[in-house]
Amino acid sequence: MRAIFTTTKQRTARLTALRALWRQFGCERSRLMAISGSAEIDAIGGVGISVLCANPHSAAVVESLLDTRYPSTEIVVAINGDSQASLLQQLRATYSLVEVNTPAQPSTAPIRGLYRSRRRPFRRLMVVDVATDDRPSALDAAEAVASYDALVAILAEVTLHPSAIGRIAAEIACTESVVRFPSFASCDDELLVIARHQIQSEGGFAKYGALANHPTLNRIAEILAVPMSENGGFMTDERPTYTFLNLLSLKIMKCKKKLLSLIKCKT
Amino acid sequence: MIALLAMLLMAGSGVLLLGRYLSRRGMRLTYRCIRSIAEYVVAPSAERLPHIRSGLSLVAFAEAVAFVAERLCDEADEQMREIVRYYALDSRLLLMAERANSTRRAYLLALLARMPLDASLLRRIEKMMDDTDEDVRLYALMCCFAIDERVAVRHLCRFGRRLSRFEACELLPKVCRYADAVAWTPLLRSEDYNLALLGICIVRRYSIIESEADLHNIIGGTHRSLQYDALCALAELQCDLSTTHIRHWIQQQETAVRHAVCRHLVRTGYSLRSAKRILGREERVLFEQMLNTYKRHIG
């Protein structure tokens, strides 16, 4: 074993892996939130969340976002009406969308149209027609029309569990201020939870850069410890149950990635 | 060395599969128990209740009881108490909690807090109010609320730190007993931060319009972190916000908070005319733009 970790870099990598493992064992508090029922009844501490989704590949993604149980949620979907014209038409037909007035235009992505649903069950949905396929610019356009202070930007092709937004709201409600809370991201950089003022001060998602460049960003999976699905997304069909072995298996799954990277260091 | 690592990975995978199997087994057991409990609530009969053998089954059953009790909101209190008494669930869980470490203890207390408890357990739960772990103290407080409110309010005043909004919302069903809000006035007028926060949560949950004057007093009071919550509560109650001290308070805040207030006013349905009396020039422009996004585009 000693022969593998000879250089300083490899020793540092091993220490980082051990520290990450220790953090995994330490951060079990969020398991308690898994049994909280308050997130499905009312807005926790008045926390409202705007879920921003850019260029979804199908209407099923939008449908899964609308399944969110947390009441104070808004779903803002940014679509390029040129390259995804069929998807836009499908959404307009399914959710009875009507065109409404657009607000001030963001600098990165002009908004061609804004749609809201006439039907009450889908009043949380907003669809933005943007003139870009670039995901960060589309997210900027979605942010310009969102109305809550907490933004959850979906950065990859994942679907959310119905309780995911409630869990995120509970995490935000544990901070000092619901307007100026510290941002955090999912372990695999699929989700970014950020306060609106922070993303505006950074210059938008286009200028925020890769999440890996923000080392102080907390990671959701370490905080929430939700079992990840096979595709690695923030998605699960199972209600988390507290068993020691379940936690241990989750930690070993996380540790596997670190071990594989250590093997690569050696070779 | 690679062989050693491969063996570790295989062992880890085995534990992973075993963990998933036990987790799914625990979940299946919980769902079966929920069904049995629901059948018992409808037609009480000892034959409908499952037989609990191991500690893992006991925790799974306790999860089921907590799940059902929370959703019934004290409606079938008698039946739930009979179930808890039949299995001695409260005392067994409390014994497990006393022997567990901090997070597991908090989890077991969280389950206990959601089911009807016997008053004889109050002393043992009060001892956990001095635990070093914050979550253990919070869920022990919830258990105290489930047993005796007056004792719990005393503990809340001596909690030692400020509750977060999430924790206040967790306490809310226990404080209000899932019924109409009670005694919100002394909470709002209290000098204690935790009691005032609880009062604001009650007002927001139950839309108590009579609390308007007390909320105005909080905005002019000393708890700065509660002032934003009080203003949001007033906005949700559709109260008149064009008073001098509210305008002055909004103008004193930083840009992020002013914009947040502006967005909140749009969501709660204030008109442009009302907003012009409350907001500054910059926020009025933002308000009008946001308001227009709710209007159909013509042309």
XYZ file of C-alpha atoms in Angstrom:
566
model
C 0.000 0.000 0.000
C 2.826 2.387 0.817
C 4.352 1.834 -2.619
C 1.280 3.404 -4.266
C 1.358 6.645 -2.346
C 4.879 7.803 -2.781
C 4.612 11.248 -4.285
C 3.246 14.239 -2.428
C 0.461 14.597 -4.955
C -0.755 11.071 -4.372
C -0.556 11.499 -0.625
C -2.621 14.653 -0.923
C -5.132 12.800 -3.070
C -5.412 10.089 -0.449
C -5.938 12.640 2.315
C -8.590 14.389 0.257
C -10.398 11.102 -0.245
C -10.256 10.349 3.458
C -11.497 13.801 4.326
C -14.378 13.396 1.895
C -15.176 10.036 3.475
C -15.136 11.606 6.934
C -17.487 14.306 5.750
C -19.827 11.622 4.441
C -19.915 9.903 7.813
C -20.416 13.229 9.553
C -23.167 14.722 7.436
C -26.180 12.650 8.408
C -28.294 15.518 9.635
C -30.180 15.761 6.403
C -31.551 12.274 6.978
C -33.748 13.885 9.595
C -35.180 16.206 6.989
C -36.227 13.239 4.914
C -39.004 12.481 7.406
C -40.142 16.075 7.716
C -43.644 16.548 6.421
C -43.740 20.317 6.619
C -42.275 20.749 3.142
C -45.408 19.282 1.567
C -47.886 21.363 3.520
C -46.726 24.919 3.369
C -43.874 27.112 2.270
C -41.161 26.583 4.865
C -40.449 29.974 6.377
C -41.875 31.627 3.289
C -39.099 30.257 1.079
C -40.125 30.290 -2.573
C -38.073 28.547 -5.238
C -37.854 29.138 -8.968
C -36.669 26.062 -10.838
C -34.878 27.089 -14.019
C -34.634 24.549 -16.801
C -33.015 25.328 -20.148
C -33.503 23.433 -23.408
C -35.137 20.268 -22.032
C -34.948 17.314 -24.378
C -38.599 16.322 -23.972
C -41.921 17.334 -22.442
C -41.486 14.570 -19.859
C -38.833 16.694 -18.134
C -41.302 19.555 -17.762
C -43.956 17.151 -16.519
C -41.624 15.767 -13.873
C -40.789 19.282 -12.685
C -44.485 20.070 -12.315
C -44.820 17.025 -10.041
C -42.994 18.913 -7.310
C -44.849 18.667 -4.017
C -43.436 21.852 -2.527
C -46.191 24.486 -2.839
C -44.156 27.684 -3.320
C -42.424 26.625 -6.507
C -42.273 28.116 -9.943
C -41.020 26.241 -13.010
C -39.389 28.385 -15.681
C -38.498 26.534 -18.864
C -36.358 28.256 -21.482
C -36.705 26.833 -24.997
C -35.274 27.916 -28.328
C -38.378 28.346 -30.445
C -36.386 27.758 -33.653
C -34.542 24.538 -32.871
C -37.236 23.150 -30.532
C -40.333 24.437 -32.304
C -42.177 21.111 -31.970
C -41.513 20.945 -28.245
C -42.753 24.495 -27.785
C -45.929 23.700 -29.712
C -46.435 20.569 -27.665
C -46.094 22.491 -24.398
C -48.446 25.229 -25.608
C -51.070 22.670 -26.451
C -50.643 20.513 -23.339
C -50.649 23.306 -20.782
C -52.870 25.847 -22.579
C -50.156 28.460 -22.677
C -50.916 32.022 -23.701
C -48.407 34.669 -24.591
C -47.892 37.404 -21.985
C -45.802 40.567 -21.865
C -42.064 40.161 -21.552
C -39.983 41.996 -18.935
C -36.645 43.715 -19.377
C -34.351 41.759 -21.658
C -31.180 40.177 -20.282
C -28.026 41.105 -22.137
C -27.005 37.549 -22.977
C -30.192 36.117 -24.509
C -33.055 38.085 -26.074
C -36.489 36.838 -25.104
C -38.776 36.341 -28.071
C -41.845 35.409 -26.072
C -43.107 34.516 -22.628
C -45.956 32.094 -21.982
C -48.083 31.328 -18.961
C -50.795 28.729 -18.543
C -54.450 29.648 -18.434
C -55.231 26.555 -16.416
C -54.966 26.785 -12.657
C -53.186 23.429 -12.091
C -50.310 24.707 -14.240
C -50.137 28.247 -12.961
C -46.619 27.552 -11.693
C -45.305 27.012 -15.202
C -43.670 29.673 -17.359
C -42.143 29.003 -20.763
C -39.640 31.419 -22.243
C -38.860 31.443 -25.955
C -35.204 32.433 -26.251
C -33.031 32.947 -29.297
C -30.155 30.762 -28.163
C -29.200 27.136 -27.659
C -26.511 27.999 -25.142
C -27.602 26.686 -21.759
C -26.125 29.420 -19.505
C -27.611 32.168 -21.678
C -30.986 30.435 -21.666
C -30.781 30.199 -17.876
C -30.118 33.946 -17.762
C -33.311 34.523 -19.735
C -35.216 32.232 -17.347
C -33.781 34.116 -14.370
C -34.980 37.425 -15.797
C -38.610 36.277 -15.634
C -38.477 34.225 -12.433
C -40.213 35.727 -9.446
C -38.731 33.989 -6.387
C -35.459 34.798 -4.665
C -34.053 31.278 -4.519
C -33.096 29.806 -7.880
C -32.509 26.139 -8.616
C -30.782 25.872 -11.983
C -30.821 22.451 -13.623
C -27.530 22.110 -15.445
C -27.798 18.576 -16.837
C -30.401 16.151 -18.128
C -31.843 14.927 -14.853
C -35.324 14.590 -13.457
C -36.130 15.578 -9.916
C -37.810 13.559 -7.229
C -41.101 15.213 -6.137
C -39.635 15.878 -2.683
C -36.324 17.279 -3.942
C -37.397 20.931 -4.042
C -38.924 20.674 -0.578
C -35.644 19.339 0.758
C -33.767 22.193 -0.868
C -36.242 24.681 0.608
C -35.696 23.146 4.033
C -31.943 23.619 3.646
C -32.442 27.262 2.689
C -34.826 27.774 5.610
C -32.102 26.603 7.979
C -29.891 29.557 7.034
C -29.929 33.036 8.571
C -31.642 34.825 5.703
C -33.862 33.443 2.979
C -32.773 36.248 0.640
C -29.009 36.046 1.152
C -28.282 32.367 1.736
C -25.006 30.628 0.780
C -25.200 28.797 -2.519
C -24.753 25.053 -2.909
C -24.673 22.521 -5.715
C -25.296 18.826 -6.260
C -22.403 16.410 -5.938
C -22.194 15.791 -9.688
C -22.814 19.443 -10.599
C -26.274 18.817 -12.018
C -28.073 21.345 -9.822
C -27.066 24.763 -8.618
C -29.013 26.427 -5.799
C -28.191 30.091 -5.682
C -29.681 33.329 -4.429
C -30.890 35.691 -7.109
C -28.802 38.651 -5.940
C -25.654 36.526 -6.077
C -26.136 35.369 -9.653
C -26.955 38.941 -10.670
C -23.833 40.287 -9.002
C -21.753 37.588 -10.768
C -23.114 38.758 -14.111
C -25.448 35.852 -14.831
C -25.008 32.136 -15.376
C -22.946 32.787 -18.503
C -20.276 34.501 -16.416
C -20.672 32.317 -13.306
C -18.456 29.717 -14.924
C -18.028 26.038 -14.192
C -19.061 24.949 -10.740
C -15.687 23.299 -10.287
C -14.185 26.807 -10.223
C -16.093 27.591 -7.045
C -14.355 25.393 -4.451
C -16.221 26.893 -1.516
C -19.568 25.816 -2.942
C -21.189 23.225 -0.663
C -22.342 20.044 -2.350
C -25.968 18.931 -1.976
C -25.352 15.190 -1.931
C -23.034 15.615 1.018
C -25.662 17.597 2.834
C -28.786 15.737 1.807
C -27.290 12.228 1.421
C -30.051 11.116 -0.936
C -29.390 7.780 -2.646
C -28.409 8.501 -6.234
C -29.934 6.576 -9.096
C -27.874 4.565 -11.592
C -27.642 7.461 -14.027
C -26.066 9.583 -11.327
C -28.841 12.128 -11.266
C -30.581 13.746 -8.335
C -33.423 11.335 -8.714
C -34.776 8.517 -6.658
C -37.957 6.548 -6.460
C -37.246 5.340 -2.958
C -38.174 7.087 0.227
C -34.938 7.297 2.201
C -34.953 4.879 5.119
C -32.468 5.221 7.893
C -30.430 2.059 8.213
C -26.796 1.925 9.068
C -26.011 -0.339 6.137
C -27.807 1.952 3.731
C -25.635 4.835 4.869
C -22.546 2.672 4.704
C -23.392 1.548 1.169
C -23.892 5.152 0.121
C -20.505 6.061 1.528
C -18.817 3.143 -0.194
C -20.417 4.188 -3.476
C -18.935 7.632 -3.042
C -15.652 6.142 -1.949
C -15.509 3.948 -5.072
C -15.038 6.989 -7.265
C -12.229 8.225 -5.055
C -10.558 4.789 -5.028
C -10.768 4.530 -8.804
C -9.183 7.942 -9.158
C -6.404 6.873 -6.783
C -5.768 3.784 -8.908
C -5.488 6.040 -11.941
C -2.985 8.205 -10.040
C -0.843 5.137 -9.475
C -0.912 4.061 -13.133
C -1.775 -4.100 -4.291
C -4.246 -3.993 -7.132
C -5.588 -7.334 -5.960
C -6.080 -5.842 -2.487
C -7.923 -2.879 -3.932
C -10.026 -5.186 -6.081
C -10.935 -7.234 -2.989
C -11.902 -4.041 -1.159
C -14.086 -2.981 -4.065
C -15.771 -6.383 -4.175
C -16.397 -6.288 -0.444
C -17.764 -2.778 -0.803
C -20.067 -3.835 -3.615
C -21.306 -6.714 -1.493
C -22.085 -4.363 1.355
C -23.718 -1.998 -1.121
C -26.009 -4.719 -2.432
C -26.800 -5.901 1.087
C -27.502 -2.361 2.184
C -29.861 -1.800 -0.731
C -31.609 -5.118 -0.042
C -32.109 -4.260 3.638
C -33.188 -0.744 2.775
C -35.805 -1.998 0.325
C -36.861 -4.672 2.812
C -37.253 -2.018 5.502
C -39.282 0.112 3.124
C -41.539 -2.775 2.100
C -42.080 -3.525 5.764
C -42.955 0.094 6.443
C -45.482 0.158 3.624
C -47.078 -3.079 4.841
C -47.262 -1.644 8.355
C -48.892 1.543 7.055
C -51.562 -0.589 5.458
C -52.105 -2.593 8.657
C -52.325 0.571 10.746
C -54.783 2.161 8.345
C -56.959 -0.968 8.503
C -56.769 -0.918 12.294
C -57.800 2.751 12.426
C -60.868 1.981 10.317
C -61.822 -1.225 12.184
C -59.867 -1.729 15.420
C -58.941 -5.355 15.909
C -55.763 -6.799 17.443
C -55.548 -9.404 14.658
C -54.845 -6.708 12.062
C -51.672 -5.571 13.801
C -48.393 -7.143 12.624
C -46.028 -9.062 14.836
C -42.816 -7.135 15.491
C -39.715 -9.238 16.088
C -36.470 -7.358 15.590
C -35.174 -3.866 16.291
C -35.063 -3.091 12.569
C -38.729 -4.082 12.273
C -39.537 -1.921 15.277
C -38.011 1.156 13.678
C -39.776 0.408 10.386
C -43.063 0.029 12.282
C -42.400 3.252 14.185
C -41.847 5.029 10.853
C -45.206 3.713 9.704
C -46.948 4.846 12.891
C -45.327 8.290 12.676
C -46.301 8.546 9.004
C -49.953 7.717 9.674
C -50.235 9.804 12.864
C -48.822 12.858 11.128
C -51.213 12.591 8.208
C -54.262 11.939 10.388
C -53.557 15.165 12.348
C -54.817 13.803 15.686
C -58.099 12.616 14.164
C -57.785 8.980 15.228
C -55.952 9.769 18.444
C -57.522 6.945 20.465
C -56.633 4.245 17.962
C -53.074 5.522 17.569
C -52.614 5.586 21.342
C -53.850 2.002 21.532
C -51.324 0.936 18.919
C -48.506 2.695 20.752
C -49.619 1.132 24.055
C -50.002 -2.346 22.521
C -46.378 -2.445 21.371
C -45.019 -0.191 24.166
C -43.611 1.650 21.183
C -42.855 4.923 22.948
C -40.872 3.411 25.805
C -38.978 1.000 23.515
C -38.072 3.758 21.077
C -37.033 6.047 23.906
C -34.806 3.297 25.298
C -33.198 2.879 21.862
C -32.751 6.654 21.684
C -31.063 6.794 25.067
C -28.584 4.153 23.965
C -27.938 5.638 20.519
C -25.490 8.257 19.360
C -26.408 11.815 18.499
C -27.882 11.616 14.992
C -29.614 8.291 15.475
C -30.960 9.589 18.767
C -32.332 12.669 17.026
C -33.929 10.483 14.365
C -35.656 8.275 16.940
C -36.851 11.326 18.843
C -38.176 12.747 15.575
C -40.224 9.568 15.133
C -41.417 9.725 18.739
C -42.492 13.340 18.377
C -44.892 12.388 15.611
C -46.852 9.824 17.615
C -49.009 10.150 20.754
C -46.806 9.805 23.834
C -47.410 8.834 27.429
C -46.905 11.594 30.004
C -44.679 9.337 32.123
C -41.877 9.708 29.559
C -41.639 13.474 30.015
C -38.875 13.350 32.647
C -36.644 11.123 30.521
C -37.193 13.312 27.461
C -36.458 16.485 29.439
C -33.013 15.085 30.270
C -32.251 15.062 26.546
C -32.935 18.797 26.412
C -29.398 19.227 27.784
C -27.796 17.180 24.994
C -24.903 18.763 23.110
C -26.428 17.926 19.732
C -28.768 20.641 18.431
C -31.019 18.260 16.569
C -31.484 16.099 19.659
C -32.539 19.189 21.626
C -34.964 20.250 18.904
C -36.683 16.891 18.599
C -36.728 16.437 22.368
C -38.518 19.784 22.470
C -40.997 18.479 19.902
C -41.619 15.448 22.085
C -42.238 17.769 25.051
C -44.781 19.668 22.959
C -46.460 16.390 22.123
C -46.849 15.646 25.840
C -47.288 18.969 27.660
C -47.358 22.411 26.025
C -46.676 24.491 29.118
C -43.500 22.580 29.915
C -42.447 22.830 26.290
C -42.915 26.605 26.112
C -40.665 26.962 29.176
C -38.025 24.842 27.445
C -38.417 26.873 24.272
C -37.615 30.076 26.158
C -34.465 28.439 27.523
C -33.494 26.819 24.212
C -30.156 28.568 24.114
C -30.065 29.500 20.455
C -32.310 30.960 17.767
C -34.589 28.594 15.923
C -34.333 28.542 12.166
C -37.426 28.928 10.026
C -37.367 25.231 9.206
C -37.303 24.296 12.884
C -40.149 26.696 13.662
C -42.224 25.098 10.895
C -41.440 21.662 12.329
C -42.687 22.793 15.733
C -45.797 24.425 14.340
C -48.063 21.349 14.049
C -47.184 20.374 17.602
C -47.833 23.875 18.950
C -51.160 24.181 17.203
C -52.175 20.533 17.609
C -53.125 20.516 13.910
C -56.103 22.708 14.844
C -56.811 26.415 14.737
C -54.081 28.672 16.002
C -54.200 29.374 19.709
C -52.530 32.075 21.819
C -50.689 33.755 18.974
C -50.900 37.244 20.540
C -48.546 36.572 23.482
C -46.138 34.902 21.060
C -46.054 37.917 18.729
C -45.682 40.362 21.611
C -42.969 38.348 23.299
C -39.437 39.718 23.591
C -38.074 36.235 22.994
C -36.936 35.674 19.383
C -38.091 32.042 19.196
C -41.577 32.790 20.472
C -41.951 35.743 18.104
C -40.800 33.614 15.148
C -43.286 30.932 16.110
C -45.999 33.569 16.296
C -45.187 34.822 12.791
C -45.275 31.252 11.457
C -48.715 30.743 13.023
C -49.975 33.999 11.513
C -48.726 33.026 8.044
C -50.057 29.489 8.265
C -53.531 30.458 9.434
C -53.792 33.932 7.793
C -54.713 35.709 11.013
C -55.736 39.201 9.966
C -56.138 40.323 13.591
C -52.390 40.208 14.050
C -51.801 43.254 11.831
C -50.965 45.668 14.658
C -48.535 43.230 16.298
C -46.757 42.646 12.989
C -46.350 46.386 12.510
C -44.797 46.506 15.988
C -42.320 43.778 15.056
C -41.228 45.755 11.998
C -40.527 48.690 14.272
C -38.991 46.458 16.947
C -35.563 45.136 17.838
C -35.417 41.729 16.101
C -34.005 42.783 12.747
C -34.062 39.318 11.253
C -37.805 39.019 11.965
C -38.730 42.309 10.336
C -38.580 40.887 6.800
C -40.743 37.921 7.838
C -43.262 40.252 9.485
C -43.457 42.392 6.332
C -43.995 39.310 4.176
C -46.722 38.141 6.546
C -48.455 41.543 6.281
C -48.233 41.360 2.493
C -49.764 37.880 2.476
C -52.603 39.202 4.625
C -53.154 41.960 2.045
C -52.765 44.664 4.690
C -52.106 48.307 4.013
C -48.340 48.766 3.815
C -48.280 52.454 2.911
C -47.366 53.518 6.435
C -44.385 55.762 7.071
C -42.351 53.316 9.103
C -42.716 50.538 6.502
C -41.673 52.847 3.665
C -38.766 54.036 5.763
C -37.795 50.441 6.603
C -37.859 49.387 2.938
C -35.720 52.325 1.883
C -33.133 51.477 4.529
C -32.638 47.930 3.251
C -30.033 46.808 0.753
C -30.916 46.299 -2.905
C -31.405 42.523 -2.686
C -33.970 42.855 0.113
C -35.799 45.747 -1.578
C -36.123 43.747 -4.784
C -37.249 40.698 -2.799
C -39.987 42.797 -1.173
C -40.996 44.107 -4.586
C -41.312 40.589 -6.006
C -43.257 39.485 -2.957
C -45.745 42.320 -3.411
C -46.294 41.273 -7.038
C -46.899 37.658 -6.048
C -49.345 38.564 -3.279
C -51.437 40.597 -5.694
C -50.842 44.257 -4.849
C -51.847 46.675 -7.553
C -49.521 49.186 -9.183
C -51.341 52.022 -7.460
C -50.803 50.476 -3.999
C -47.187 49.666 -4.780
C -46.455 53.263 -5.778
C -47.316 54.337 -2.250
C -44.980 51.730 -0.739
C -41.942 51.418 -3.000
C -39.210 53.734 -4.221
C -38.735 54.784 -7.845
C -36.401 51.955 -8.866
C -38.604 49.299 -7.332
C -41.718 50.763 -8.968
C -40.189 50.158 -12.400
C -39.322 46.585 -11.457
C -42.809 46.110 -9.984
C -44.500 47.324 -13.147
C -42.374 45.086 -15.360
C -43.129 42.041 -13.244
C -46.812 42.887 -13.065
C -46.995 43.130 -16.843
C -45.733 39.550 -17.179
C -49.100 38.438 -15.776
C -50.991 40.292 -18.479
C -51.729 38.889 -21.881
C -49.650 40.241 -24.749
C -51.751 42.156 -27.228
C -50.332 42.986 -30.627
